[in-house]
XYZ file of C-alpha atoms in Angstrom:
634
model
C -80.951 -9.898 1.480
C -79.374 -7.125 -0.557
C -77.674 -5.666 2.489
C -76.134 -8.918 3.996
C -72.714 -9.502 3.332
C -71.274 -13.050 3.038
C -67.812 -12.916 4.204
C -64.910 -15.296 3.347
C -64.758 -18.665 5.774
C -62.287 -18.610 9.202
C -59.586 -20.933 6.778
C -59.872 -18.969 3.895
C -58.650 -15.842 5.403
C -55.992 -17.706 7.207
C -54.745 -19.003 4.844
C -54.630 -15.927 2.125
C -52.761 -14.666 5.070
C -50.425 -18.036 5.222
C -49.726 -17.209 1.248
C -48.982 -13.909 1.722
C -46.136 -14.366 4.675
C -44.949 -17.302 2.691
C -44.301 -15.696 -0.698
C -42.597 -12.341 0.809
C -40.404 -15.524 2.837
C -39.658 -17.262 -0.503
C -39.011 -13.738 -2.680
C -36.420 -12.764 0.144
C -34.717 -15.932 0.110
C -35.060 -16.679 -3.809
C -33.379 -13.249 -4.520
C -30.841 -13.509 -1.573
C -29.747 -17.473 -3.355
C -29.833 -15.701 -6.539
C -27.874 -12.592 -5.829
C -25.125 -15.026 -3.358
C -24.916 -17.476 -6.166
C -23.751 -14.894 -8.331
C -21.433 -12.935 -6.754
C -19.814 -16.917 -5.652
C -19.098 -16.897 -9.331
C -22.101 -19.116 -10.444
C -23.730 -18.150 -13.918
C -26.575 -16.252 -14.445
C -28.577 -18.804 -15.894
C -27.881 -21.409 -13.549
C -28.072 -18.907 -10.513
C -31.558 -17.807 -11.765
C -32.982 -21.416 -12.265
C -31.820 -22.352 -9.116
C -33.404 -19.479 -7.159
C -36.885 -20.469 -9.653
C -36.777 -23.986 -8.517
C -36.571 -22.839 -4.650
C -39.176 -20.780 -4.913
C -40.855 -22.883 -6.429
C -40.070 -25.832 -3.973
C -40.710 -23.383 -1.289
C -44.357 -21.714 -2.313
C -46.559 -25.692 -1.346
C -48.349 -25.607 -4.604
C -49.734 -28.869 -3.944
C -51.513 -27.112 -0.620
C -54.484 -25.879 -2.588
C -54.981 -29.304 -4.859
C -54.405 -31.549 -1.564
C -57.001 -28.753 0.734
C -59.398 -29.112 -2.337
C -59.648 -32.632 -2.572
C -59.933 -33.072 1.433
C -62.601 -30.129 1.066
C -64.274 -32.580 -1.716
C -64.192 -35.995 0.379
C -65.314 -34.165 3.471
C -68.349 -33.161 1.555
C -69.406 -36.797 -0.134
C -69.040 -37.826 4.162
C -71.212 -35.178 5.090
C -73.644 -36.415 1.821
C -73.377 -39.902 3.299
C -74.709 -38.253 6.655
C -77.647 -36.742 4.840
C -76.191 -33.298 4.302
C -75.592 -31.796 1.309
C -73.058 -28.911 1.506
C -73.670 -26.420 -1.277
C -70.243 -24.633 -0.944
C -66.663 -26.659 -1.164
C -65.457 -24.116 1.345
C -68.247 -24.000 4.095
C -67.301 -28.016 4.595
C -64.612 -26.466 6.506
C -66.385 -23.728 8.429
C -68.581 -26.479 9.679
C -65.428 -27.378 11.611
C -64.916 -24.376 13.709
C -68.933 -23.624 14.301
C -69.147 -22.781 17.850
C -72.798 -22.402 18.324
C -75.855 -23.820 16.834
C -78.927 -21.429 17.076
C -81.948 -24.089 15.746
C -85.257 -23.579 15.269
C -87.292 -26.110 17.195
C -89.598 -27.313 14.797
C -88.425 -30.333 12.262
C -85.315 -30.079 13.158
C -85.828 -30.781 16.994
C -89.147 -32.167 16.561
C -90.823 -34.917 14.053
C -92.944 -31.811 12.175
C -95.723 -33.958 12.663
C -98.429 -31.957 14.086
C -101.585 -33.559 15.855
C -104.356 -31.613 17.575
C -104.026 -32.988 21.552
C -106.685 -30.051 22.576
C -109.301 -27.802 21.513
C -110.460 -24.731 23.844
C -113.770 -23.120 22.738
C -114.366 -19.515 24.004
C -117.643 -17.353 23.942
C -120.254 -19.669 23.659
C -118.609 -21.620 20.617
C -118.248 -25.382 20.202
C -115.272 -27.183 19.295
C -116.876 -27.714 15.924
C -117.178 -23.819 15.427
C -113.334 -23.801 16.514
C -112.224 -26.618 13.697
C -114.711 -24.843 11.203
C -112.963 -21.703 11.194
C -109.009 -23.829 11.367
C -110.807 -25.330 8.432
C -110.944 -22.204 6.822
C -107.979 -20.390 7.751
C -105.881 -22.915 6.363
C -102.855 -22.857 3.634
C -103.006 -26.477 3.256
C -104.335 -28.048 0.317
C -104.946 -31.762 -1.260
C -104.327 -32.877 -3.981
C -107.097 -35.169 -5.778
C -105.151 -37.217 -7.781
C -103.493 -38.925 -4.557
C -104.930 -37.340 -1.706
C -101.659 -36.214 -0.280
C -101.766 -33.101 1.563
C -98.815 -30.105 1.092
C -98.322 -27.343 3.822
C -97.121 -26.627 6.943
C -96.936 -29.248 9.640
C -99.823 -27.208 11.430
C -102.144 -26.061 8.910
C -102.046 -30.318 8.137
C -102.502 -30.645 11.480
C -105.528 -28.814 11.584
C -106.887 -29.780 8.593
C -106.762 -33.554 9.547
C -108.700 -32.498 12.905
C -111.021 -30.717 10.942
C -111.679 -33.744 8.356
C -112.017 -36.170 11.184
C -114.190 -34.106 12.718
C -116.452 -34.438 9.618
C -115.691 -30.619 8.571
C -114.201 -29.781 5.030
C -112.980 -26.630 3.516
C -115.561 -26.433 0.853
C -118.685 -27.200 3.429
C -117.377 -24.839 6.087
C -117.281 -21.839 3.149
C -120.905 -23.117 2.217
C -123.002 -19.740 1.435
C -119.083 -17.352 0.618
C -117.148 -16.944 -2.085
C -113.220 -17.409 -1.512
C -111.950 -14.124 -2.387
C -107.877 -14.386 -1.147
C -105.580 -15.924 0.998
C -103.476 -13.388 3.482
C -99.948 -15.242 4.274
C -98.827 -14.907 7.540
C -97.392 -11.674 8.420
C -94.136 -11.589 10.796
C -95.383 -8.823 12.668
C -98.931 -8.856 12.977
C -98.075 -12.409 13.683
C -101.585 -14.275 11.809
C -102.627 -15.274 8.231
C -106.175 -14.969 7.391
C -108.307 -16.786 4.642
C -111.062 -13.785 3.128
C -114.166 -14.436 1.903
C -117.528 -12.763 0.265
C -120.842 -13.728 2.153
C -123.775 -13.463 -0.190
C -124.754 -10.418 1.062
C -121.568 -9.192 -0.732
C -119.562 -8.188 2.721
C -116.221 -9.758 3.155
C -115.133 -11.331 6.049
C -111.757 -12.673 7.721
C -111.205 -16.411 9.200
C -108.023 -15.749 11.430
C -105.199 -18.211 12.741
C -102.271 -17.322 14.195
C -100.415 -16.550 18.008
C -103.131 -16.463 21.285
C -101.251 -13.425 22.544
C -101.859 -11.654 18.935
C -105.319 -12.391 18.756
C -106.651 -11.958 22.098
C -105.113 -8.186 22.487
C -107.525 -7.233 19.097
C -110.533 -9.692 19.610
C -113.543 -7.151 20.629
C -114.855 -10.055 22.513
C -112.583 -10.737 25.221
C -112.091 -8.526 28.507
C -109.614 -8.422 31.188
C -110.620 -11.296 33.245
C -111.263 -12.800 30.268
C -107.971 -12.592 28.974
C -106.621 -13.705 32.297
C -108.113 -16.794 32.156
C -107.489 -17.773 28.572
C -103.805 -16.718 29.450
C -103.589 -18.991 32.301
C -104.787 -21.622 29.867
C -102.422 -21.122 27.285
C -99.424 -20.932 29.574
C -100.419 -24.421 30.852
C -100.793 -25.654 27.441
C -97.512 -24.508 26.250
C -95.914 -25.485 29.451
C -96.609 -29.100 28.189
C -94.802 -28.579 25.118
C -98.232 -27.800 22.463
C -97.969 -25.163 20.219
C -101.064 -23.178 20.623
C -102.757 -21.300 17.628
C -105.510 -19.148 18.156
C -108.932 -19.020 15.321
C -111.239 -16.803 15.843
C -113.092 -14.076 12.673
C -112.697 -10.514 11.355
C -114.602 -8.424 9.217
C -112.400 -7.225 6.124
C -112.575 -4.124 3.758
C -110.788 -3.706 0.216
C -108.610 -0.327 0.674
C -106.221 1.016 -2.041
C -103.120 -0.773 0.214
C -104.545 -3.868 -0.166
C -107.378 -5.441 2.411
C -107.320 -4.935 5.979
C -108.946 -6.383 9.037
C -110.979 -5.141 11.880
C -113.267 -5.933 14.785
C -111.589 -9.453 15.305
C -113.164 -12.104 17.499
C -111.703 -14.792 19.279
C -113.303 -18.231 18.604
C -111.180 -20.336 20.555
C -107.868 -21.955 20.912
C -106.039 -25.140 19.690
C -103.131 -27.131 20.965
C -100.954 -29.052 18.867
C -97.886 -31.276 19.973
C -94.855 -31.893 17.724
C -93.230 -34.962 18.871
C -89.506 -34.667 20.078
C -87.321 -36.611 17.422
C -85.153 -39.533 18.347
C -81.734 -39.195 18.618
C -82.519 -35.175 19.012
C -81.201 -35.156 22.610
C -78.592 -37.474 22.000
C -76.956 -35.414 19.452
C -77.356 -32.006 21.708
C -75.412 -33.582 24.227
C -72.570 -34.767 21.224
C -72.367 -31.100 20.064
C -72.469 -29.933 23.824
C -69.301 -32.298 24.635
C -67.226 -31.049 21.836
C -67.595 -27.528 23.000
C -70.370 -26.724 21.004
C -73.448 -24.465 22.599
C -76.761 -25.279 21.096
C -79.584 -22.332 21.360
C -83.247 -22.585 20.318
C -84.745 -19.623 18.148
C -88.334 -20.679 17.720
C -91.218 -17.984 16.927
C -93.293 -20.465 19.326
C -94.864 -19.455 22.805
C -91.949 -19.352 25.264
C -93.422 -22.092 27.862
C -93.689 -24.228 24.578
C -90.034 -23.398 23.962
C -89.142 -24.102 27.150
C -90.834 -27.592 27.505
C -89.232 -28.707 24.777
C -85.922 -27.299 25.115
C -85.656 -29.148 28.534
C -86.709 -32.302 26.884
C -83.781 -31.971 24.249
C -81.441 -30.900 27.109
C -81.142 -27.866 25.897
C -81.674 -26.273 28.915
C -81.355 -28.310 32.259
C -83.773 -26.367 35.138
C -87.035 -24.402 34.754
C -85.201 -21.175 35.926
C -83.172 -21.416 32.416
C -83.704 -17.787 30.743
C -85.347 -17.182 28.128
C -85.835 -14.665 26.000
C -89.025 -13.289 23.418
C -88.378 -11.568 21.179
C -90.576 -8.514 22.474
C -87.588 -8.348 25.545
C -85.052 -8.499 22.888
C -86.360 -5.547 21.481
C -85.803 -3.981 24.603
C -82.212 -4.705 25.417
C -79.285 -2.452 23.674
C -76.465 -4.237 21.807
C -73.933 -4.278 25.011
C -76.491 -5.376 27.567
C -77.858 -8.309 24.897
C -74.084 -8.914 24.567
C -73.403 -8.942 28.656
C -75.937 -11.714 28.239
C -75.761 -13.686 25.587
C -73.859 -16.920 26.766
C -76.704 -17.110 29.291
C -79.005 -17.068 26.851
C -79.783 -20.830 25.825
C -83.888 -20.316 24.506
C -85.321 -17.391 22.394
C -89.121 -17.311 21.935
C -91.688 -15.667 19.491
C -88.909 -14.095 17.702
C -89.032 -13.089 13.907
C -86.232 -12.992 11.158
C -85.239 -9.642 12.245
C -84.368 -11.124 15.755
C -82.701 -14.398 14.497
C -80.539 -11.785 12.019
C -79.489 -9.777 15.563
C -78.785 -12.245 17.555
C -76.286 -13.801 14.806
C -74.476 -10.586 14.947
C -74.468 -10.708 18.683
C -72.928 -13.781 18.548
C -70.306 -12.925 15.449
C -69.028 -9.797 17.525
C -68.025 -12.126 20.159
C -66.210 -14.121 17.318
C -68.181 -17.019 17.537
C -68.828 -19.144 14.164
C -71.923 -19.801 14.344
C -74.518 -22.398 12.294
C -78.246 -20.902 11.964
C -80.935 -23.286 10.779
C -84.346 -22.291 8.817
C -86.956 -23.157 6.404
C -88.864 -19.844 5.454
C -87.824 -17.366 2.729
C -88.086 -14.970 5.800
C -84.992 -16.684 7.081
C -82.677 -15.887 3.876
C -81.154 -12.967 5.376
C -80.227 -14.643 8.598
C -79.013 -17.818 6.999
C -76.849 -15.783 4.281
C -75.311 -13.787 7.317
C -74.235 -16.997 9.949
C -71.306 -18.546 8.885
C -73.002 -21.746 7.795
C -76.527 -21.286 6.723
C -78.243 -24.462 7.604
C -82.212 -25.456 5.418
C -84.128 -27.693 6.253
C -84.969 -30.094 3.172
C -88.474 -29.596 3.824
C -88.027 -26.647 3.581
C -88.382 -23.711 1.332
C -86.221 -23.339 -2.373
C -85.068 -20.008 -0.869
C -83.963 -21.139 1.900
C -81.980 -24.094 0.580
C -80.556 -21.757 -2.485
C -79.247 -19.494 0.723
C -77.773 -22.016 2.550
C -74.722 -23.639 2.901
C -76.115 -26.870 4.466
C -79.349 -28.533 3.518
C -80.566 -31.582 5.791
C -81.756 -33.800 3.739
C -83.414 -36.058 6.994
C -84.461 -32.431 8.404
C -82.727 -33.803 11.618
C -80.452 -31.828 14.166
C -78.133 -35.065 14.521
C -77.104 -34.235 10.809
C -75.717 -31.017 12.563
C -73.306 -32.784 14.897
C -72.506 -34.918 12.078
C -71.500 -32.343 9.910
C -69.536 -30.697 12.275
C -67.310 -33.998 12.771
C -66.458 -34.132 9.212
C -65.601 -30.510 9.476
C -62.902 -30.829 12.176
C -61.787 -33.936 10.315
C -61.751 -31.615 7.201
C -59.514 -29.027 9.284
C -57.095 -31.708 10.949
C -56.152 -33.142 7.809
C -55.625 -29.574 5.813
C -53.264 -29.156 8.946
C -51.570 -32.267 7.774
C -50.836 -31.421 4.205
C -49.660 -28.085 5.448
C -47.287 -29.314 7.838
C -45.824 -32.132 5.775
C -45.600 -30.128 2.982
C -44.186 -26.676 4.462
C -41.650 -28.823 6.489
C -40.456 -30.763 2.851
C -40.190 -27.004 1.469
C -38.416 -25.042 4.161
C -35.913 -28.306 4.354
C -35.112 -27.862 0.370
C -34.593 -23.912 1.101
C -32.626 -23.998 3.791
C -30.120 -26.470 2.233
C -29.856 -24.732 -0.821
C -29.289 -21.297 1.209
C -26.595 -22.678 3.997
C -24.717 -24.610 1.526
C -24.549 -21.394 -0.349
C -23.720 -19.550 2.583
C -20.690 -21.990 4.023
C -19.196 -21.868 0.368
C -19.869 -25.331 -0.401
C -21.599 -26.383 -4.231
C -24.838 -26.441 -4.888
C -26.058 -30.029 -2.962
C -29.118 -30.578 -5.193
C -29.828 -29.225 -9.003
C -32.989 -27.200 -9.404
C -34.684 -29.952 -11.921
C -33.618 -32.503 -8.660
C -35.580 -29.936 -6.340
C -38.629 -29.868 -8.433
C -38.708 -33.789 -8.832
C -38.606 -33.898 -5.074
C -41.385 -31.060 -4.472
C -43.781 -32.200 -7.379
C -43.534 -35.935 -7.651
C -42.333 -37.448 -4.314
C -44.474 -34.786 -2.002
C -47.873 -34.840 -4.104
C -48.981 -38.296 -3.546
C -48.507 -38.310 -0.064
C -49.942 -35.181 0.421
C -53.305 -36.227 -1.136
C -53.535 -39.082 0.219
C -54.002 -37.018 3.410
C -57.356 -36.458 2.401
C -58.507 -39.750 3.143
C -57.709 -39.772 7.037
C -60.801 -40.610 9.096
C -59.665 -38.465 11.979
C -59.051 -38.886 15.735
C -60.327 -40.392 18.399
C -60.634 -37.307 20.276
C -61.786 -35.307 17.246
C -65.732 -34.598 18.917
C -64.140 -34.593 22.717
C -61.981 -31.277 22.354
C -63.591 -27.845 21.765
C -63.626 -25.857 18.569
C -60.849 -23.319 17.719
C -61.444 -19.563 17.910
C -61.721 -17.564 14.956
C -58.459 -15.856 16.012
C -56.272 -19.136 16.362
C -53.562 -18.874 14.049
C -53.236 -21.517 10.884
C -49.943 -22.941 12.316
C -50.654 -24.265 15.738
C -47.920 -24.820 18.131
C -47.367 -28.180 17.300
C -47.015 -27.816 13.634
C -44.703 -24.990 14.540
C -42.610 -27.383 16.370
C -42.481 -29.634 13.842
C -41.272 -27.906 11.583
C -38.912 -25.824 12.957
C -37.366 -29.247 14.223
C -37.646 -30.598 10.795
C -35.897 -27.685 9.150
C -33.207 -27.119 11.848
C -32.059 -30.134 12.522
C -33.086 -32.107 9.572
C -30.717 -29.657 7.264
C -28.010 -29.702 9.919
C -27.689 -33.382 9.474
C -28.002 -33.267 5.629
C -25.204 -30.615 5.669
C -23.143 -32.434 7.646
C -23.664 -35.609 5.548
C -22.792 -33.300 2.795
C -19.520 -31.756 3.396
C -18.482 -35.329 4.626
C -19.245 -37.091 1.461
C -17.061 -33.917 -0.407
C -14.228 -34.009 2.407
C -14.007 -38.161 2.119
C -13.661 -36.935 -1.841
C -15.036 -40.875 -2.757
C -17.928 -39.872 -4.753
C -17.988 -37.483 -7.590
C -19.880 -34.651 -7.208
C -22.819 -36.355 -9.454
C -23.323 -39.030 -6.703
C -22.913 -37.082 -4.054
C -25.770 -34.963 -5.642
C -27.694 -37.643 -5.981
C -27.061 -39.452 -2.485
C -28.282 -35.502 -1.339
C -31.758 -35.913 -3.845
C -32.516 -39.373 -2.586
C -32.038 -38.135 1.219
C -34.479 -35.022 1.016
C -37.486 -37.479 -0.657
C -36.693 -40.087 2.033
C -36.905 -37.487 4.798
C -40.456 -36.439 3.275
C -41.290 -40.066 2.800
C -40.908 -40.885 6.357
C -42.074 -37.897 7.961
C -45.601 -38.709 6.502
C -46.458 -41.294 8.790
C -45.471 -38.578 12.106
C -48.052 -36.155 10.370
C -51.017 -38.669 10.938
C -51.598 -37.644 14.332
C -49.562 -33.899 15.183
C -49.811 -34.102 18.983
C -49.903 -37.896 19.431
C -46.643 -39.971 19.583
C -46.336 -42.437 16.532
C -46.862 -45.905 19.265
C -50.232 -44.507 20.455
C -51.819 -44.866 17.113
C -51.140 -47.100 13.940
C -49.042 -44.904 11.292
C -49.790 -47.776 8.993
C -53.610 -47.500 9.506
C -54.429 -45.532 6.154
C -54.503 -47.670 3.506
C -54.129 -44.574 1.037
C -51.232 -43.108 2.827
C -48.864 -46.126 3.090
C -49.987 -46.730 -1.267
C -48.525 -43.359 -1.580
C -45.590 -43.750 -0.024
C -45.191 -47.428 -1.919
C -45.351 -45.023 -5.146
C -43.105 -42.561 -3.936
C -40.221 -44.599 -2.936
C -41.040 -46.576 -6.370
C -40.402 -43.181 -8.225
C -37.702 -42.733 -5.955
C -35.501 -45.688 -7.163
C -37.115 -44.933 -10.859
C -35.344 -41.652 -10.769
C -32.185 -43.180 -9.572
C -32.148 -46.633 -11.829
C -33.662 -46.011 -14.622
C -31.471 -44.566 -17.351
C -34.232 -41.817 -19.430
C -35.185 -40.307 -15.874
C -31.320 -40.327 -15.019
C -29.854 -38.302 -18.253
C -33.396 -35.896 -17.031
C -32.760 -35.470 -13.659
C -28.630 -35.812 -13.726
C -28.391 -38.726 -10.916
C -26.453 -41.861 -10.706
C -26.820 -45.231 -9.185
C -26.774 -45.627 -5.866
C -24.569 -48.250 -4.141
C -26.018 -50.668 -0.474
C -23.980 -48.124 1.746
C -25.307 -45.532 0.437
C -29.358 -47.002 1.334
C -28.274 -47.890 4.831
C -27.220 -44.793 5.640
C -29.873 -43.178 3.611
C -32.573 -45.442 6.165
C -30.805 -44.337 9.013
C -31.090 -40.462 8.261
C -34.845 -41.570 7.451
C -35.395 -43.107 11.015
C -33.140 -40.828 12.983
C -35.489 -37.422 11.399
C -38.500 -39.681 12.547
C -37.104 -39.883 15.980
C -36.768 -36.641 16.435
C -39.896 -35.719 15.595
C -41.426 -37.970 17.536
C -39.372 -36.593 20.440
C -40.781 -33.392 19.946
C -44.308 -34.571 19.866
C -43.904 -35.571 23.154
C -41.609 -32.590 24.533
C -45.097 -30.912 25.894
C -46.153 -33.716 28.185
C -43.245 -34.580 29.616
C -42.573 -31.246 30.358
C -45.787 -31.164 31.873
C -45.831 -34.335 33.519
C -42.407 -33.368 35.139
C -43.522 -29.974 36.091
C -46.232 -31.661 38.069
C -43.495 -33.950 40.576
């Protein structure tokens, strides 16, 4: 685990990137309104707090408070779902997964395990078969309650086994348990050892058919052939089939090892699909989201059930074991891999490959597992999904634990994760758009030699006060319509998409133009002092924000197709804001503070006006793209 790195989240690096441009935007500015100022003849003092307060204004400090409380809210949705999300930030990778590579059992299936066949070999009985399951068996019972803890297959086989009249304890009648061998990734069995009374050990072995019947002395070719034939028909059902059979064992200094195995028989097992698994494949499938099995089960039993699930839609569906992975180079597996839907028999060291495979094609993509053989894997994908079954190393390694151990969490989570991501994009356009508006009026006023239109305590009001609420109340958006019917971004896309680009540049263009023409009209008409003409200029810039919040609900829609009035939270906020608003104006403390003066009605009409007018015209450009488009088609 050591050796896997555990990079920052598609967002996070956007946006450190989004900082970075921003503050070397702001610093050039801020110095270029400082150094102008001056040389107009302002003071230094003034010059320099006004150049502070831009900067300020201009850097969205309320970005990383508004992203972490949408990051938080996102998370108690996915907890409502039966997730738990261990890390604020993975809420939002969950958002751009592209590909979910799940393993089949409890996540796809019930993980409840029931013996639907038993095939003796050699001479042996099916009793002989469930002795030795009996035997080679992790599962134990506890006697205070009689509830059983263990896999969902050595329970399995331990209920066959106690049906069938057969116990642990009676089936090691005459041997002393000696040790338990765990089940080894690559020899691909566990073993139970124990002492006969003639003091030899031997081995009671359970594990894959194809594992045990290439060292089992007591099978030939045509043997083989058969029992082949059998298991593919059994796994072509959908049954896991595990393979019993003995050993005899020897202590060595590198521990004990086994020899001269022999096959006792085999035993199916079917793991009932879940409801709702299919269902939520297709869900995950319609919002652009592939969905791959990595199962260590037989292929055929893959197969089965990854057609039932929908996984895969036709028997000639490839897939892949993990033995042919072994055999394909990085560029041929990667020449493949979108064909790829089912991988079979594979171990960690596979599941950690073909996460890479699927990284260098800068895919985000969500591994599931329950083993502490799985850590490495689920520490590499981008979001690290346990099951809650599963083990504590697992889960500690994760970023997602299903608490329901059900692949329609999965989907689920991903929702909230796009919802996560739409809404960040809100804050950041509403409150970039507010910011570039305050520095571009401050710079161009500078620029065409007229006074300073709005103080720097004015600015700061507007930036901290009027834009906060607002922008957290953004967190609370339940998200579009659409929001599981489009598919997900690429890592590459940048942070700003084109229509928050549009936006605003519209806002900041011709927003300002209008402010600085209301400006230098309210100085030429010389009615107003420069006080309330200062004021009239602080009241416009938080109406403009005020406004513009309901046009960030929905970026690409036009305000009529949806209700702007639909969040609760949002239209609160803006209550407050315009509440502050006329505080700041009215009341006399917060006037001597901020240096305003009363408004008169003229001054509110127009005021609503510029409001409605900036709405307009971003509405306008919300819907420049389709009529474009619509128009291009006649």
């Amino acid at each position: 685990m050591g050796k896997v790195k555990e990079d920052r989240t598609p967002y996070q690096k956007k946006l450190r990137r989004f900082s970075w441009v921003i503050a070397l935007i702001v610093g050039t500015i801020a110095a270029g309104i400082f150094a102008h100022g001056t040389l107009l003849g302002g003071t230094l003092g003034e010059m320099f707090m006004l150049a502070v307060a831009v900067a300020v204004a201009a850097i969205p400090e309320g970005l990383p408070v508004a992203a972490t409380a949408i990051l938080a809210v996102g998370m108690q949705r996915i907890l409502a779902e039966r997730g738990v999300v261990r890390h604020l930030a993975s809420a939002e990778t969950l958002g751009s997964t592209s590909v979910i590579a799940t393993d089949k059992t409890l996540t796809l299936t019930e993980g409840r395990m029931e013996v639907t066949a038993i095939v003796p070999y050699a001479g042996h009985s099916e009793h002989d078969v469930l002795r030795v399951a009996a035997i080679a068996n992790h599962a134990f019972m506890e006697k205070s309650n009689g509830k059983t803890h263990g896999s969902p297959t050595d329970i399995a086989l331990m209920k066959a086994a106690r049906n069938a009249g057969i116990t642990r304890e009676a089936a090691r009648a005459g041997e002393e348990f000696v040790r338990t061998l765990p089940f080894d990734v690559r020899k691909r069995y566990l073993a139970s050892v124990n002492r006969a009374e003639t003091g030899e050990l031997c081995a009671y072995v359970a594990g894959a058919p194809e594992a045990l019947m290439e060292q089992a002395l007591n099978v030939s070719a045509p043997a083989a052939h058969e029992l082949h034939e059998r298991l593919n028909e059994l796994a072509g059902r959908g049954s896991r089939v595990i393979a019993v059979g003995t050993a005899d064992a020897a202590e060595e200094s590198r521990g004990i090892t086994l020899s001269r195995f022999a096959l006792v028989g085999l035993v199916a097992l079917r793991d009932p699909v879940r409801p709702g698994a299919a269902e939520a494949i297709r869900e995950a499938r319609e919002a652009g989201v592939m969905t791959i099995m990595v199962t260590g089960d037989h292929a055929r039993t893959a197969r089965a059930v990854a057609r039932e699930t929908g996984i895969i839609e036709s028997e000639s569906a490839e897939v892949v074991t993990g033995e042919e992975l072994d055999t394909l180079s990085d560029m041929e597996l990667g020449r493949r891999l979108r064909d790829i839907r089912v991988y079979a028999r594979v171990t960690p060291r596979h599941k950690l490959r073909i996460i890479e495979a699927w990284q260098a094609k800068n895919e985000v993509i969500a591994m599931t597992g329950d083993g502490v053989n799985d850590a490495p894997a689920l520490k590499k994908a981008d979001i690290g999904i346990a099951i809650g079954s599963g083990t504590d190393v697992a889960k500690e390694t994760a970023d997602l634990v299903l608490l329901g151990d059900r692949f329609s969490i999965i989907p689920a989570a991903i929702r909230e994760g796009r919802i996560i991501i739409d809404n960040i994009r809100k804050v950041i356009t509403y409150l970039v758009s507010g910011a570039f508006s305050e520095v571009v009026l401050v710079g161009m006023s500078l620029v065409l030699g007229l006074p300073i239109p709005v103080l720097a305590v004015q600015i700061l009001w507007v930036n901290v006060v009027e834009d906060a609420l607002p922008g957290i109340a953004f967190m609370f958006e339940r998200g579009a319509v659409n929001v599981m019917r489009r598919h997900p971004e690429p890592k590459a896309s940048p942070l700003l998409s084109r229509p928050m680009k549009r936006i605003i540049a519209i806002i900041t263009i011709v927003s300002n133009a209008v402010l600085l023409l209301l400006f230098a009209a309210l100085l030429r008409i010389g009615i107003y002092d420069i006080a309330h003409v200062r004021t009239f200029m602080f009241v416009a810039l938080a109406v403009d924000s005020l406004m513009f919040v309901f046009a960030c609900r929905d970026l690409e829609k036009n305000i009529w197709e949806y209700n702007p009035f639909g969040s609760l939270h949002l239209v609160v906020a803006v209550l407050l804001g315009f509440g502050l608003m006329a505080a700041a104006v009215y009341m006399p403390f917060l006037q001597t503070m901020l240096h305003t003066v009363p408004l008169d009605f003229f001054d509110w009409v127009v005021l609503a006006g510029f409001g409605v007018l900036n709405l307009a015209l971003v509405e306008v450009v919300k819907a420049l793209p389709r009529w474009q488009a619509r128009f291009g088609k006649q």
